[in-house]
C-alpha cells in the first residue's frame, strides 16, 4: 500500500516493505548513515565501513527479527502478536521480492565493508559475525523458530 | 441387469410433502391482534402476556411512545450511517451520558443491536492466546462473542465458585511454569447478572474476591438484571452493594427493561473508549435510530423518577413464584 491510500489490508505490516519508495528510502538511509560515520574525523575509512555494517545489521536485527507483533490493532484478533516483522512479511510467503532484497542488501554491505577494510582479520571477524546474525534468522527453516525460548512470548 | 430394471420399475417415490391431517398445529396459527403489552389478544381472547421481557411495562408507556413519535417527526427513522460517518446524533450522545450517569460509571457506549453488544465487546479486549473463564449457562450472544475472540475458553459449572477457583488455580500453576507467557496473557471472567438460560443470579461478591486474588478482569452482562435488580434498578452491583469500579465492563441490552432496541456498555473511560475503534458492532453498523434513543432516554427518566417500580416488580415476582410453586 502507499501513503494515504485506503486499504482493506488486515495487517499492513505484511505489505509495508513493498510500498512505493521503501527500498530507495532504505538504501538512502544506509548511505546517510555511512556518510555521517565517514564525517566523524576519529574514524578511519575501514572503521567507518565496519561501523556502518555493524550498526545496519544491529538495526535490521532489532526491527525485523526482535520486535514482535504490530504497533497498531489488527482486525484478525492478534494472529501476528508473537511473530516478528520478518515472519509477518507477505503473510509468511517465502522468497518474495522484498525478502530477497533485504537478504541481499546486508550481503552487499558486507562485500563493500570487506573491500574497504582490506580484509583485515579483526574487521573480518566483526563483519562476518554481524552478517550471520542478520542472515540466519532470514532462512525459511527458521521461520517461527525461537532458539532456547528467547523472545517466544 | 434384469433385476436392476425390475427394481427401478417397482420403485415408487415418496411424496415430497406427505399428507398431513387438517388439524396439524403448523397449519392453524394462533393470531395475535393488537400490540403485545401487559395483555395480548390471541385468537380474540385477551391473555396475560408472560412471553415478553418487558419487565417494567415501559413498552406501552404513553410518555415513551410520545417521546419516540416526537423524535420520529424530528429526525425521521434511520440514521443512515455508522457512528463514525455522520451517524452520531445528539440523542446518542445524550443517551450515553445519561446511562453513564445512571450507572455511576465514567462513560457508556451505545450499540444499535442488543445481541451485538456483548458479542462485539468481548473480542475487542480478548484476542488469540488470552484466556476467558465463562459460566456454562452463558447466553448465545456471549458464546458468539467468545467464538469471535479466538481466545481459549474455560467453562466452569453454572454458578459454581469452587469449580471456577479450581480452574483459576490450575491456570496459576501453569503461569508459574511459564511466567513470560503469563505476562502477555490476559485473563477474563464473563458472567451474567441474571442468567437468561437458568434465571439464576450470579454470586458477584465471591467473584470479586476471586478477581482480586487471581488478577482476572470481570465482564458482567446485565441484560436481564438492568432495571430489575437493585434499589433503583442499577443492576446486580447495586443488588449486592458492590462498588461499580470493581467491575471492569458492564454490558447490557436495552431491549428488556428499557423497552428500546440496542445495547450499551459502561465502565471506566479508559476501557470504554477502546470500543469506539475496536468494537466491530459499533464501528461497522449503522447507529441506533434516534427515535429508539429518545425512547430509551424517556424510559430512563421514568426509571429515575419512579424508583418504587422496582419494589413493585420484585413483590409481583415473589408473589407469582410462590403461587406457581403451589
XYZ file of C-alpha atoms in Angstrom:
479
model
C 0.000 0.000 0.000
C 1.169 3.544 -0.441
C 0.851 6.524 1.827
C -2.643 7.903 2.231
C -4.314 5.039 0.398
C -7.466 3.478 1.810
C -6.914 -0.255 2.040
C -8.554 -3.351 3.377
C -5.275 -4.959 4.378
C -5.750 -6.867 7.591
C -2.115 -6.463 8.686
C -0.354 -3.560 6.911
C 2.986 -4.794 8.260
C 2.910 -7.531 5.633
C 2.859 -5.078 2.750
C 4.809 -2.129 4.053
C 8.124 -3.247 2.579
C 6.537 -3.468 -0.868
C 5.326 0.115 -0.712
C 6.397 2.675 -3.250
C 9.739 4.203 -2.356
C 10.512 1.904 0.552
C 13.610 0.261 -0.934
C 15.016 3.586 -2.156
C 14.470 5.185 1.241
C 16.163 2.271 2.920
C 19.186 2.443 0.601
C 19.440 6.209 1.030
C 19.158 5.748 4.800
C 22.074 3.346 4.848
C 24.029 5.748 2.626
C 23.247 8.630 5.011
C 24.406 6.553 7.979
C 27.640 5.824 6.183
C 28.239 9.466 5.258
C 27.636 10.549 8.865
C 30.105 7.945 10.093
C 32.653 8.980 7.480
C 32.351 12.611 8.549
C 33.476 11.846 12.098
C 37.200 12.653 11.995
C 38.162 9.988 14.560
C 37.074 7.096 12.372
C 39.324 5.869 9.577
C 37.681 4.600 6.396
C 37.839 0.889 7.363
C 36.434 1.658 10.836
C 33.624 3.698 9.272
C 32.724 0.845 6.944
C 32.759 -1.773 9.678
C 30.685 0.512 11.871
C 28.190 1.049 9.061
C 27.894 -2.679 8.560
C 27.553 -3.450 12.250
C 25.092 -0.659 13.030
C 22.996 -1.511 9.987
C 22.865 -5.172 10.944
C 22.067 -4.303 14.555
C 19.185 -2.083 13.455
C 17.963 -4.720 11.000
C 18.068 -7.405 13.676
C 16.172 -5.333 16.186
C 13.428 -4.150 13.822
C 12.999 -7.247 11.679
C 13.853 -10.124 13.993
C 13.491 -8.998 17.596
C 10.408 -6.801 17.922
C 7.201 -8.818 17.700
C 3.624 -8.019 16.772
C 2.298 -4.771 15.340
C 2.269 -1.215 16.700
C -1.439 -0.989 15.788
C -4.536 -3.118 16.431
C -5.266 -5.589 13.656
C -8.756 -6.953 12.974
C -7.531 -10.554 12.975
C -7.656 -10.929 16.787
C -3.905 -10.839 17.223
C -2.744 -13.510 14.779
C 0.652 -11.822 14.401
C 1.112 -10.989 18.080
C 4.009 -13.415 18.513
C 5.556 -13.027 15.052
C 8.489 -10.799 14.183
C 8.229 -8.380 11.282
C 10.256 -10.667 9.031
C 7.864 -13.544 9.739
C 4.888 -11.289 9.027
C 6.185 -10.117 5.632
C 3.816 -11.177 2.836
C 1.901 -13.334 5.321
C 4.752 -15.835 5.634
C 5.273 -16.459 1.911
C 8.988 -17.076 1.353
C 11.269 -15.753 -1.425
C 9.177 -12.738 -2.331
C 10.981 -9.775 -3.844
C 11.057 -7.804 -0.581
C 12.563 -10.737 1.261
C 15.162 -11.202 -1.465
C 16.049 -7.501 -1.391
C 16.512 -7.443 2.364
C 18.576 -10.624 2.284
C 20.873 -9.326 -0.444
C 21.402 -5.818 0.941
C 23.366 -6.866 4.067
C 25.437 -9.147 1.824
C 26.292 -6.248 -0.499
C 27.150 -4.115 2.515
C 29.376 -6.946 3.745
C 31.254 -7.136 0.433
C 31.793 -3.397 0.430
C 32.943 -3.448 4.056
C 35.347 -6.336 3.418
C 36.828 -4.494 0.445
C 37.287 -1.201 2.220
C 38.758 -2.782 5.344
C 41.338 -4.514 3.145
C 40.340 -7.943 4.616
C 41.890 -7.106 7.980
C 41.331 -10.059 10.392
C 39.631 -8.163 13.275
C 37.344 -6.301 10.934
C 36.620 -9.554 9.091
C 35.570 -11.259 12.316
C 33.294 -8.391 13.314
C 31.690 -8.061 9.912
C 31.143 -11.770 9.443
C 29.519 -12.368 12.833
C 27.359 -9.321 12.270
C 26.303 -10.627 8.856
C 25.484 -14.040 10.277
C 23.225 -12.577 12.993
C 21.207 -10.941 10.256
C 21.283 -13.724 7.638
C 20.462 -16.766 9.766
C 17.055 -15.530 11.049
C 16.054 -14.933 7.438
C 16.352 -18.600 6.480
C 12.939 -20.169 5.744
C 13.838 -23.092 8.001
C 13.995 -20.670 10.919
C 10.518 -19.234 10.291
C 8.815 -19.063 13.684
C 11.742 -20.738 15.422
C 12.788 -19.329 18.778
C 16.144 -20.624 19.947
C 16.278 -21.513 23.661
C 12.794 -19.975 24.091
C 14.263 -16.468 23.791
C 11.679 -13.925 22.606
C 8.960 -16.573 22.442
C 6.184 -14.600 24.227
C -29.219 -56.129 -15.044
C -32.701 -57.595 -15.268
C -33.133 -57.267 -11.523
C -31.934 -53.698 -11.608
C -34.580 -52.868 -14.251
C -37.247 -54.542 -12.160
C -36.243 -52.650 -9.052
C -36.338 -49.379 -10.966
C -39.821 -50.243 -12.340
C -41.117 -51.116 -8.912
C -39.800 -48.048 -7.114
C -42.489 -45.631 -6.022
C -41.155 -42.273 -4.869
C -42.394 -40.956 -1.556
C -44.150 -37.609 -1.838
C -42.005 -34.576 -1.058
C -44.717 -33.280 1.216
C -46.533 -36.134 2.965
C -50.217 -35.667 3.501
C -50.964 -34.064 6.866
C -54.186 -34.000 8.810
C -56.173 -30.757 8.674
C -55.678 -30.027 12.382
C -51.873 -30.151 12.283
C -50.619 -27.322 14.550
C -48.428 -25.872 11.834
C -51.478 -25.212 9.716
C -53.528 -23.484 12.389
C -51.786 -20.377 13.584
C -52.721 -18.521 16.721
C -53.361 -14.987 15.518
C -52.349 -12.063 17.669
C -54.291 -8.859 17.152
C -53.148 -5.621 18.669
C -49.869 -4.732 20.345
C -48.310 -7.188 22.817
C -48.223 -5.304 26.128
C -49.238 -6.482 29.610
C -52.037 -8.378 27.909
C -52.085 -9.807 24.433
C -55.166 -10.682 22.394
C -54.693 -14.143 20.915
C -57.453 -15.555 18.687
C -59.787 -12.860 20.007
C -59.139 -13.867 23.627
C -57.387 -11.461 25.971
C -54.477 -13.200 27.725
C -51.841 -12.090 30.201
C -48.565 -11.753 28.400
C -45.930 -13.898 30.123
C -43.885 -14.173 26.946
C -42.005 -10.910 26.940
C -39.029 -9.337 28.676
C -40.890 -6.062 29.095
C -40.281 -6.212 32.856
C -41.115 -2.626 33.764
C -44.014 -2.362 31.347
C -42.405 0.598 29.600
C -43.139 -0.786 26.147
C -46.631 0.705 26.028
C -45.967 3.673 28.273
C -47.566 6.810 26.821
C -44.636 9.102 27.650
C -42.152 6.762 25.994
C -44.344 6.430 22.931
C -44.838 10.186 22.564
C -41.106 10.827 23.003
C -40.440 8.304 20.250
C -43.056 9.859 17.979
C -41.672 13.364 18.544
C -38.223 12.072 17.672
C -39.624 10.366 14.595
C -41.091 13.667 13.418
C -37.810 15.468 14.082
C -35.220 13.011 12.750
C -37.055 10.542 10.589
C -36.488 6.841 11.074
C -32.900 5.734 10.380
C -29.533 7.366 10.881
C -28.116 6.229 7.530
C -24.620 5.783 8.798
C -22.312 4.264 11.371
C -21.260 6.315 14.370
C -18.035 7.355 12.674
C -19.586 8.569 9.418
C -22.386 11.103 10.016
C -24.382 8.687 12.132
C -23.833 10.307 15.517
C -26.830 12.340 16.639
C -27.248 14.432 19.760
C -29.685 11.866 21.143
C -26.953 9.224 21.014
C -24.548 11.392 22.981
C -27.307 12.324 25.415
C -28.265 8.689 25.951
C -24.631 7.711 26.533
C -24.226 10.492 29.100
C -27.484 9.594 30.832
C -26.605 5.915 31.022
C -23.132 6.650 32.409
C -24.698 8.950 34.986
C -27.379 6.425 35.900
C -24.925 3.551 36.295
C -22.455 5.880 38.072
C -19.580 4.997 35.737
C -17.301 7.283 33.762
C -18.536 6.554 30.257
C -21.018 4.493 28.273
C -21.186 3.409 24.638
C -24.327 2.561 22.666
C -24.716 -0.286 20.219
C -27.595 -0.485 17.778
C -28.331 -4.175 18.347
C -28.538 -5.869 21.729
C -27.041 -9.180 20.599
C -24.092 -7.384 19.015
C -23.253 -5.520 22.253
C -21.610 -8.282 24.223
C -20.653 -10.115 21.014
C -18.541 -7.097 19.996
C -17.322 -6.145 23.455
C -15.621 -9.454 24.227
C -13.494 -9.693 21.050
C -12.489 -6.052 21.415
C -10.441 -6.923 24.502
C -9.749 -10.653 24.349
C -7.632 -11.916 21.468
C -5.823 -15.074 20.454
C -3.797 -16.504 23.294
C -5.920 -14.908 26.004
C -7.956 -16.924 28.468
C -11.642 -16.431 29.258
C -13.405 -18.208 32.115
C -17.109 -18.412 31.266
C -20.103 -19.841 33.003
C -21.573 -22.865 31.256
C -25.008 -21.272 31.101
C -23.832 -18.155 29.277
C -26.275 -16.862 26.715
C -25.883 -17.291 22.968
C -24.614 -13.745 22.425
C -21.746 -14.343 24.851
C -20.968 -17.631 23.123
C -20.732 -15.895 19.752
C -18.567 -13.156 21.230
C -16.213 -15.767 22.644
C -16.106 -17.587 19.331
C -15.203 -14.363 17.549
C -12.479 -13.580 20.054
C -10.430 -16.720 19.180
C -9.290 -16.954 22.816
C -9.040 -20.111 24.901
C -12.325 -20.681 26.681
C -12.529 -22.393 30.049
C -16.063 -23.277 31.116
C -16.950 -23.632 34.766
C -20.122 -25.184 36.142
C -23.050 -22.852 36.449
C -22.669 -20.559 39.500
C -20.129 -22.967 40.979
C -17.414 -20.778 42.509
C -15.452 -23.817 43.697
C -15.172 -25.032 40.110
C -14.080 -21.594 38.957
C -11.486 -21.427 41.702
C -10.180 -24.820 40.666
C -9.764 -23.598 37.092
C -8.099 -20.406 38.267
C -5.688 -22.379 40.454
C -4.798 -24.612 37.510
C -4.135 -21.546 35.417
C -1.999 -20.123 38.203
C 0.239 -23.211 38.304
C 0.562 -23.057 34.518
C 1.507 -19.408 34.779
C 4.182 -20.152 37.330
C 5.689 -22.714 34.993
C 5.929 -20.175 32.192
C 5.998 -16.643 33.608
C 6.996 -14.985 30.351
C 3.914 -16.373 28.614
C 1.786 -15.421 31.608
C 2.924 -11.825 31.368
C 1.426 -11.472 27.864
C -1.758 -13.434 28.541
C -4.871 -11.526 29.514
C -7.438 -13.294 31.686
C -11.141 -12.532 31.831
C -14.224 -13.851 33.592
C -17.503 -13.400 31.737
C -20.667 -13.787 33.803
C -24.233 -12.622 33.541
C -26.056 -10.769 36.315
C -29.282 -12.660 35.733
C -28.807 -15.672 33.515
C -31.118 -15.882 30.549
C -30.859 -19.666 30.375
C -31.469 -20.535 34.023
C -32.909 -17.440 35.732
C -30.268 -17.518 38.477
C -28.295 -14.626 39.857
C -24.527 -14.904 39.802
C -22.665 -14.748 43.156
C -20.929 -11.455 42.482
C -19.226 -10.848 45.888
C -17.329 -14.146 45.643
C -16.419 -13.313 42.058
C -14.926 -10.002 43.145
C -12.858 -11.831 45.771
C -11.623 -14.265 43.138
C -10.931 -11.392 40.769
C -8.528 -9.713 43.172
C -6.976 -12.964 44.333
C -6.139 -14.298 40.862
C -5.863 -10.981 38.970
C -8.601 -11.580 36.417
C -10.867 -8.978 34.834
C -14.629 -9.297 35.104
C -17.067 -8.645 32.256
C -20.607 -8.521 33.578
C -23.530 -8.961 31.251
C -26.541 -7.286 32.793
C -29.177 -7.599 30.093
C -31.844 -9.092 32.322
C -30.735 -7.586 35.647
C -30.587 -3.960 34.468
C -33.791 -2.310 35.598
C -34.727 -5.335 37.663
C -32.238 -5.854 40.488
C -31.043 -3.186 42.870
C -32.728 -0.441 44.851
C -33.027 1.879 41.880
C -32.625 -0.630 39.074
C -28.895 -0.224 38.582
C -28.426 -3.951 38.334
C -26.669 -6.631 40.268
C -23.892 -4.371 41.613
C -26.484 -2.320 43.456
C -28.276 -5.516 44.478
C -25.158 -6.798 46.257
C -23.896 -3.370 47.282
C -20.658 -3.688 45.305
C -18.608 -0.694 44.192
C -19.191 -0.273 40.459
C -15.470 0.327 39.886
C -14.757 -3.280 40.832
C -16.384 -4.462 37.619
C -14.257 -3.792 34.567
C -17.028 -3.757 31.993
C -20.805 -3.887 32.303
C -22.664 -4.716 29.146
C -26.442 -4.712 28.864
C -29.297 -4.982 26.449
C -31.717 -2.091 26.195
C -34.297 -4.484 24.754
C -35.641 -5.747 28.082
C -36.396 -3.340 30.903
C -35.528 -0.205 28.973
C -38.087 -1.002 26.244
C -35.910 0.154 23.392
C -33.578 -1.594 20.961
C -29.824 -1.838 21.153
C -27.402 -2.207 23.984
C -24.815 -0.333 25.949
C -21.524 -0.956 27.694
C -20.393 1.153 30.617
C -17.256 1.345 32.693
C -14.171 3.470 33.035
C -13.406 5.860 30.167
C -10.116 4.114 29.554
C -11.922 0.841 28.899
C -14.995 2.117 27.025
C -13.012 4.389 24.722
C -11.245 1.365 23.296
C -14.533 0.067 21.924
C -15.070 3.213 19.871
C -12.484 1.898 17.405
C -12.320 -1.797 18.231
C -15.977 -2.635 18.788
C -16.918 -4.197 15.488
C -20.641 -3.785 16.097
C -20.086 -0.111 16.911
C -17.812 0.917 14.033
C -19.270 -1.122 11.250
C -23.020 -0.941 11.856
C -25.452 1.911 11.423
C -26.141 3.686 14.687
C -29.284 3.364 16.764
C -32.321 5.050 15.189
C -32.872 8.332 17.055
C -36.478 7.505 17.905
C -35.278 4.462 19.854
C -32.605 6.513 21.586
C -35.254 9.074 22.558
C -37.495 6.263 23.816
C -34.618 4.926 25.914
C -33.933 8.371 27.372
C -37.598 8.738 28.288
C -37.602 5.264 29.833
C -34.533 6.237 31.876
C -36.365 9.373 33.022
C -39.267 7.227 34.183
C -36.916 4.836 35.948
C -35.189 7.692 37.745
C -38.407 9.495 38.693
C -40.278 6.421 39.956
C -37.823 4.257 41.921
C -40.722 2.376 43.536
C -41.490 0.423 40.345
C -38.575 -1.891 41.121
C -40.031 -2.765 44.517
C -43.393 -3.406 42.835
C -41.742 -5.624 40.252
C -39.932 -7.676 42.886
C -43.067 -8.024 45.010
C -45.046 -9.239 41.991
C -42.277 -11.672 41.026
C -42.161 -13.182 44.502
C -45.959 -13.469 44.574
C -46.122 -15.302 41.245
C -43.172 -17.502 42.203
C -44.899 -18.522 45.414
C -48.219 -19.049 43.655
C -46.649 -21.182 40.928
C -44.844 -23.330 43.462
C -48.227 -24.445 44.722
